[in-house]
Coordinates of C-alpha atoms in Angstrom, one line a residue:
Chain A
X149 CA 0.0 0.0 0.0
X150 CA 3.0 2.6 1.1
X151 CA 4.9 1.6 -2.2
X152 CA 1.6 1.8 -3.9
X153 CA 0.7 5.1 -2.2
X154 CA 4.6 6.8 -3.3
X155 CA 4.2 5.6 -7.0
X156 CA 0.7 7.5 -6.8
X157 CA 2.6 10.7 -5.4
X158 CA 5.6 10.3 -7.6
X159 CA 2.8 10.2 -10.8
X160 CA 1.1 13.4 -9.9
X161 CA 4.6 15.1 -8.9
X162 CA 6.6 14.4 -12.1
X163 CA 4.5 16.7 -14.8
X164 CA 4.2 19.5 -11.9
X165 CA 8.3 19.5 -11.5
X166 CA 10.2 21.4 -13.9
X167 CA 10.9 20.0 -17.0
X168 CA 13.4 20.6 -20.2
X169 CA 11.2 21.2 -23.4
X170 CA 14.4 21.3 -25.0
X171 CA 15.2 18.0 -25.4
X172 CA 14.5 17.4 -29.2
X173 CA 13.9 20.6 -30.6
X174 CA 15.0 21.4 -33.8
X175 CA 14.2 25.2 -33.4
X176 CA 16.2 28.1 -34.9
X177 CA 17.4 30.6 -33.0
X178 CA 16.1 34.1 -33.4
X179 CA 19.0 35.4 -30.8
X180 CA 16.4 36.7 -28.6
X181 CA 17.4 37.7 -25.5
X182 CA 15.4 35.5 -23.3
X183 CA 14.7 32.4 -25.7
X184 CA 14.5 28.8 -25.0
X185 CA 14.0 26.3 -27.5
X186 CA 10.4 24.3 -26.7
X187 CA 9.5 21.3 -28.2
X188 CA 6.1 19.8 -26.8
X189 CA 2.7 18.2 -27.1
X190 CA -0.2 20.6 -26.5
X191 CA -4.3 21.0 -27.1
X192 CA -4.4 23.7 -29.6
X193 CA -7.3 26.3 -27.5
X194 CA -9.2 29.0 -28.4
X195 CA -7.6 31.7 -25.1
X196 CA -11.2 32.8 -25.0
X197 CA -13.0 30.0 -24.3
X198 CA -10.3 28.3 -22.2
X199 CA -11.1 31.0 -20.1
X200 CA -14.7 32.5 -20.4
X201 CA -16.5 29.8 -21.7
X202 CA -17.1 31.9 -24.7
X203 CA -16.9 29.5 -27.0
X204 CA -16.8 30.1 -31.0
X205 CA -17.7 26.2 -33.3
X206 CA -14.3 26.9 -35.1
X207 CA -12.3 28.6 -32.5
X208 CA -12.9 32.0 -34.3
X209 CA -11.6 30.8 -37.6
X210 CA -8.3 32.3 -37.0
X211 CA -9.6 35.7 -35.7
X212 CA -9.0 34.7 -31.9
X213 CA -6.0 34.3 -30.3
X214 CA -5.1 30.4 -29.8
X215 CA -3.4 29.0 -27.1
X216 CA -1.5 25.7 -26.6
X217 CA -2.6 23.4 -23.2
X218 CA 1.0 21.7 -22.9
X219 CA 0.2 18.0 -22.2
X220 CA 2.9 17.6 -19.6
X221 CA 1.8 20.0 -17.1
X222 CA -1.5 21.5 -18.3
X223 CA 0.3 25.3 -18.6
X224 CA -1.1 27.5 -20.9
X225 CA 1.5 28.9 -23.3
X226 CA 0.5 31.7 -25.0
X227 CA 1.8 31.6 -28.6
X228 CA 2.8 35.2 -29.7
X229 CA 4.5 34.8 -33.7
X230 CA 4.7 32.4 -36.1
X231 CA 8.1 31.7 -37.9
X232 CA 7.4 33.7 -41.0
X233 CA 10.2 36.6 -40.5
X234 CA 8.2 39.9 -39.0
X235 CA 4.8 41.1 -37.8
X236 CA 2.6 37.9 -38.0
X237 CA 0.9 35.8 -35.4
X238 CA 0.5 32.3 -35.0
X239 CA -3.4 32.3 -34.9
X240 CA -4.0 31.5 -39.0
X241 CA -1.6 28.8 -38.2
X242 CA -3.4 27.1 -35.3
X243 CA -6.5 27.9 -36.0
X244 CA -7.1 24.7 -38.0
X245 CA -6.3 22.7 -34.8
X246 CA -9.0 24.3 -33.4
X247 CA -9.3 21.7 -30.1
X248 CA -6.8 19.3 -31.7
X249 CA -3.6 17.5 -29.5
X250 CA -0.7 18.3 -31.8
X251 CA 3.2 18.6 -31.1
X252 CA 4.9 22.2 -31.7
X253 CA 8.5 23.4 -32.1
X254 CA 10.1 26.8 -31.6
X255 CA 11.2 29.5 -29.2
X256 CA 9.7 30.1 -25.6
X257 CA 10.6 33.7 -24.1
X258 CA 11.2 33.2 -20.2
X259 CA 12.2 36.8 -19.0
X260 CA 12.3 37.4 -15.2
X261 CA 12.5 40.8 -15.9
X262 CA 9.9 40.9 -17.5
X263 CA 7.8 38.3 -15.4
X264 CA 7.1 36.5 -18.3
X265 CA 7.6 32.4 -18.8
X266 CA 5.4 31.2 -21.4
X267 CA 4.7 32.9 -24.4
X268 CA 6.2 31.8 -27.6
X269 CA 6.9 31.9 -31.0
X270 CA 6.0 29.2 -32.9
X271 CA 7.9 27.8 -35.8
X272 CA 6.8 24.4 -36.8
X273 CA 3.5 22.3 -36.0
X274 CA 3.1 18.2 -36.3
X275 CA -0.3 17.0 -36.1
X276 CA -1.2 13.3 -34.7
X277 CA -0.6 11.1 -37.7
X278 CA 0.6 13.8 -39.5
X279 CA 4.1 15.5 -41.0
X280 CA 5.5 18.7 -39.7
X281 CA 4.8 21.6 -41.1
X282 CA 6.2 25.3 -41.0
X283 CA 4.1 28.0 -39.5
X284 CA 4.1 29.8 -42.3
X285 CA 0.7 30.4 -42.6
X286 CA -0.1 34.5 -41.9
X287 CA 0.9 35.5 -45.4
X288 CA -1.2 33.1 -47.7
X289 CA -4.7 33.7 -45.4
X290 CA -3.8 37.5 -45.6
X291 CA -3.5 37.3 -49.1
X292 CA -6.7 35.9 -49.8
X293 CA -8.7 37.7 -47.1
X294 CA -6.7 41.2 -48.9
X295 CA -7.4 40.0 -53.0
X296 CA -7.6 44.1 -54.0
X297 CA -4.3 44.9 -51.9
X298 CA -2.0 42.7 -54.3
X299 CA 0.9 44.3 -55.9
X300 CA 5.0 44.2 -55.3
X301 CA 6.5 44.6 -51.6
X302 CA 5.6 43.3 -48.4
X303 CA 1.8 42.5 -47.2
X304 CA 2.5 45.1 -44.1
X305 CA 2.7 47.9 -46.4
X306 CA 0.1 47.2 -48.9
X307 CA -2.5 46.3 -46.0
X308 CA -5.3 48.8 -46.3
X309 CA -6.1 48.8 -42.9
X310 CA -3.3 50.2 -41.7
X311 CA -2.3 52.6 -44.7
X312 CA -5.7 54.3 -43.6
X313 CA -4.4 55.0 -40.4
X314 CA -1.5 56.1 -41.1
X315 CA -2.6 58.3 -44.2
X316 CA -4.7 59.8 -41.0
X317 CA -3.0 59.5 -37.7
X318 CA 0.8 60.0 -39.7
X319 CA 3.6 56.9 -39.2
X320 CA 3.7 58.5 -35.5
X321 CA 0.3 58.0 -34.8
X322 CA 0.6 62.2 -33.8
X323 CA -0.5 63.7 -37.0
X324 CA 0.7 64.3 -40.2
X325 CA 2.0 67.4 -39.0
X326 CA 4.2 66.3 -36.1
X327 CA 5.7 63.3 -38.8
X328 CA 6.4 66.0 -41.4
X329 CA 8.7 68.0 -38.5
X330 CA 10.2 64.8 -37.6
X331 CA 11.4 63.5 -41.1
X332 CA 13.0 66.9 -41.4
X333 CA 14.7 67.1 -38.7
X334 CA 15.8 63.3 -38.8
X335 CA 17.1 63.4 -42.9
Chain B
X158 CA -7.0 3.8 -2.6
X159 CA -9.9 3.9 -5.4
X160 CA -10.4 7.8 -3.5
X161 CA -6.8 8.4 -3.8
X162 CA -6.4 7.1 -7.0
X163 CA -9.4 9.4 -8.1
X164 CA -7.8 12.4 -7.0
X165 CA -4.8 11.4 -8.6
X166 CA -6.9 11.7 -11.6
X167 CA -8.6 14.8 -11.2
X168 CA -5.5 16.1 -10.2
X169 CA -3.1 14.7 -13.4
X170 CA -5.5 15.8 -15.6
X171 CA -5.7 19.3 -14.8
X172 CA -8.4 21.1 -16.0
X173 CA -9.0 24.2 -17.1
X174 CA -12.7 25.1 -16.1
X175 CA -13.4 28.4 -17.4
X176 CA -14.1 30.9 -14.5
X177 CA -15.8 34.1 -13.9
X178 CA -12.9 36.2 -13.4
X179 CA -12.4 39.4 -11.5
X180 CA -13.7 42.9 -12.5
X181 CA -11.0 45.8 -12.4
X182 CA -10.3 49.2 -14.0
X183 CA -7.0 49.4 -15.7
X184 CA -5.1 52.5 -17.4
X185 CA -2.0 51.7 -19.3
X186 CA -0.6 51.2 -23.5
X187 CA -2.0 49.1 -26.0
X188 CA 1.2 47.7 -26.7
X189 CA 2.5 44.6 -29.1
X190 CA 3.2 41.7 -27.2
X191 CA 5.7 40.1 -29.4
X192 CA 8.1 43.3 -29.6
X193 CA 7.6 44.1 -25.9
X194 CA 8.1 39.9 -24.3
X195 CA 10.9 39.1 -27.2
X196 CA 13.4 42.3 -27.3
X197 CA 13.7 41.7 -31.3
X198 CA 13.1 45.8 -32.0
X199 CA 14.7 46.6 -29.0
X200 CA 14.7 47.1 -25.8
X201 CA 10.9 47.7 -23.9
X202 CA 10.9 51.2 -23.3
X203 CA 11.6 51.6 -27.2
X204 CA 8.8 49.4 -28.1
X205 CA 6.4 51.6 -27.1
X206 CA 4.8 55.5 -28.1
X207 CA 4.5 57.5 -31.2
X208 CA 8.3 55.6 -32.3
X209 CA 6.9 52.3 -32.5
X210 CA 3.0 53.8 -33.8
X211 CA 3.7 51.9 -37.5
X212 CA 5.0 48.8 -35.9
X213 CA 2.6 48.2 -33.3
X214 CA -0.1 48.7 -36.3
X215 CA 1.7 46.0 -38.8
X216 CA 1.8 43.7 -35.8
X217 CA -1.7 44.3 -34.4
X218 CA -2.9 43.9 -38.4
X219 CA -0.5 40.4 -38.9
X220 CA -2.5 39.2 -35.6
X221 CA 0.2 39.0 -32.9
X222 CA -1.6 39.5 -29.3
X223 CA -2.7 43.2 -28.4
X224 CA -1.6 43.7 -24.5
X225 CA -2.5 46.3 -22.2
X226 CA 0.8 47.6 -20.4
X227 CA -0.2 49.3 -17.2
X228 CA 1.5 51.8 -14.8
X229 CA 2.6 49.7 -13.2
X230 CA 4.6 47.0 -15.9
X231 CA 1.3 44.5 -15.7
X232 CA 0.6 43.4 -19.0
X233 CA -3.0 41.9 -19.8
X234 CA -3.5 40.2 -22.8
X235 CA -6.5 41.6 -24.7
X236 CA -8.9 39.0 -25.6
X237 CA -11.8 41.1 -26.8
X238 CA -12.8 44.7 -26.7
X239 CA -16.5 45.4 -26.3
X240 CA -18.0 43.1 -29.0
X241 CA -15.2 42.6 -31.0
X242 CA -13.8 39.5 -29.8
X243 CA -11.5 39.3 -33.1
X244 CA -8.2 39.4 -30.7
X245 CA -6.3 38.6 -34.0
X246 CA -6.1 41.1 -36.2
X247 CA -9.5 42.8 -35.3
X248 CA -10.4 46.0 -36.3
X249 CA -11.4 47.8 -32.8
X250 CA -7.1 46.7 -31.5
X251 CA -5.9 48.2 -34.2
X252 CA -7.7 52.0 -34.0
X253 CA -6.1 51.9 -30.5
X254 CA -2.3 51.1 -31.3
X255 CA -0.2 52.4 -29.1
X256 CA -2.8 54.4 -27.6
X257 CA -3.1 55.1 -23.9
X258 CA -6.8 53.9 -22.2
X259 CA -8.3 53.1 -19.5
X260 CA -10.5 50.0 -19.6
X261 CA -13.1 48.1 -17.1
X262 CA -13.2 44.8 -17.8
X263 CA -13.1 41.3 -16.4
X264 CA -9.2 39.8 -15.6
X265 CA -8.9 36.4 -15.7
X266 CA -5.3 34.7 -14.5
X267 CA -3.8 31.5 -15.7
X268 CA -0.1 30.3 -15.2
X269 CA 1.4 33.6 -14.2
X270 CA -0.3 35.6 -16.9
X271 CA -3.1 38.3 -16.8
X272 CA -6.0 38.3 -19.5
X273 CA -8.6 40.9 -19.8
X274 CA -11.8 41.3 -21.6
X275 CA -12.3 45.0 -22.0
X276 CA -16.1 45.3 -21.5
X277 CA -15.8 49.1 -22.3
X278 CA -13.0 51.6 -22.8
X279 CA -13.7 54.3 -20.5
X280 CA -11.0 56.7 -21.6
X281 CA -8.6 57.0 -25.2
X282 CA -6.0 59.5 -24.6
X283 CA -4.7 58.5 -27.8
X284 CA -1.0 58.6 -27.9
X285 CA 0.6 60.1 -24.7
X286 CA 4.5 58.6 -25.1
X287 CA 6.5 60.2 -27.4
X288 CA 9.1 57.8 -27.7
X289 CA 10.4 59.3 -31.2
X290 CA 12.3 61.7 -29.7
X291 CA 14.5 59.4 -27.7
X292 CA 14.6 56.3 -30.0
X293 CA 13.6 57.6 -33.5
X294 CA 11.4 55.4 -35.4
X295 CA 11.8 51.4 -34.3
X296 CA 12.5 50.0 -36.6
X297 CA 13.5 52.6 -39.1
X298 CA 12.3 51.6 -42.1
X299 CA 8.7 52.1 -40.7
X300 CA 8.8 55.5 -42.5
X301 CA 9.5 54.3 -46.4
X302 CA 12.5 56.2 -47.8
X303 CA 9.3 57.5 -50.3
X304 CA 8.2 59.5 -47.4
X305 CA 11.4 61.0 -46.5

């Protein structure tokens, strides 16, 4: 019963202890300051529901922010990018895991300074049964939601959205006034 | 040592019941996570303000998590703004990049890390930090050489 009673303890202590994620990740470094590589099994969430109980059929199709319920320990990391180079999430890419277990590769930032341990960037997602792929994802979905913004240069400065702000607010969000002082002064 | 090993299984399993979370009334910058947590523009205080307005709009648009950074360094994660529960890439997040607010809403805490759903933004000061004149644009090239 006692050794019975210890392997029962020892089971619900190991996935509370701390653990290495490292151990056969395949992730590229981004030289970040605080990054880890983090390889691990997780429920793919929508952060919403997990927490409300607001509750969307397809986790918001890609328009909520998805979280990943690590197997090992039940943590929710917070996924923040995906690996394509600047400004995109990892939402369009885990969207259509929407409540799915799947294994995920990449960068976790753990800054005591900034009292910060799990949020991550995402670089690579392997489905049960299924191949790895890169989350690469943002670009393609932004490109079809966006089929009047196509032309040459990056989708971050053909996005209409945001080239209305800007035509209205300025690049410093201050005016066009206070940008045209600045870029004179600055050139 | 069936009741034992039920706990055990309650406990191993942890779940995540959703909960009703806590009301509060926060003022601080709707900030972009990814350039505030991971350093990649630089450091925090230059990740912020009128010198990081273009940025924190490209990376609210490309749907990396809004936050709200408080007075004092407390960053919620913004999970929906009045009706608008598009968190990724939503249109209401974006009109407020970089902005300075106060919002009542209902925190929710999991793991270390604060959640809010803004039920209504009682003040926009717009933006109040004008971190251009200390750090320039970040990054530069957020004002095309066309503009210059």
């Amino acid at each position: 019963m006692t050794r019975i009673a210890a392997t029962a303890l020892a089971l619900l202590a190991t996935p509370l202890a701390a653990q290495d994620f490292s151990q056969g990740s395949e992730a590229r470094s981004w030289n970040l300051y605080a990054e880890v590589p983090a390889r691990f099994e997780a429920r793919v969430v929508d952060v919403l529901c997990e927490l409300t109980g607001e509750c969307a059929a397809d986790c918001g199709a890609g328009g909520h922010q998805m979280g990943l319920v690590r197997t090992a320990d039940g943590v929710l990391v917070m996924p923040l990018k995906n690996n394509q180079p600047v400004f995109s999430g990892a939402a369009a890419d885990l969207a259509p895991y929407c409540n799915q277990t799947v294994e995920v590769d990449g960068l976790m930032i753990e800054d005591e300074d900034l009292n910060v341990r799990y949020v991550y960037q995402v670089q690579r997602i392997k489905p049960q049964d299924g191949e790895w792929t890169k989350a690469n994802r943002f670009t393609q979905v932004w490109a079809q939601s966006h089929p009047d913004a196509a032309g040459d240069g990056p989708w971050f400065r053909r996005d209409p959205r945001v080239n209305e702000v800007i035509d209205r607010e300025g690049y410093l969000g201050l005016g066009p006034e206070e940008d045209a002082a600045f870029i004179e002064e600055n050139d | 040592m069936r009741q034992l090993l039920s706990l055990l299984s309650c406990c191993l399993a942890l779940p995540a019941l959703a909960s009703e979370g806590t009301r509060i009334q926060v003022t601080g910058e709707i900030i972009d996570t990814w350039c505030y947590y991971s350093g990649v523009m630089g450091p925090p205080d230059a990740v912020r303000g009128s010198g990081h307005h273009t940025c924190a709009l490209w990376c609210s648009a490309g749907g990396i998590p809004v936050g709200l950074l408080a007075e004092d360094g407390t960053v919620y994660m913004v999970l929906k703004i009045g009706q608008d529960a598009q968190s990724a890439g939503g249109d209401t997040q974006l009109t407020l990049a970089a902005h300075t607010v106060t919002a009542d809403g209902m925190l929710y805490e999991r793991d270390g890390q604060n959640y809010i759903i803004v039920n209504d933004v009682v003040e926009d000061a717009d933006i109040t930090l004008r971190t251009h004149e200390d750090y320039g644009v970040v990054p530069p090239f957020a004002v095309p050489e066309d503009a210059r």
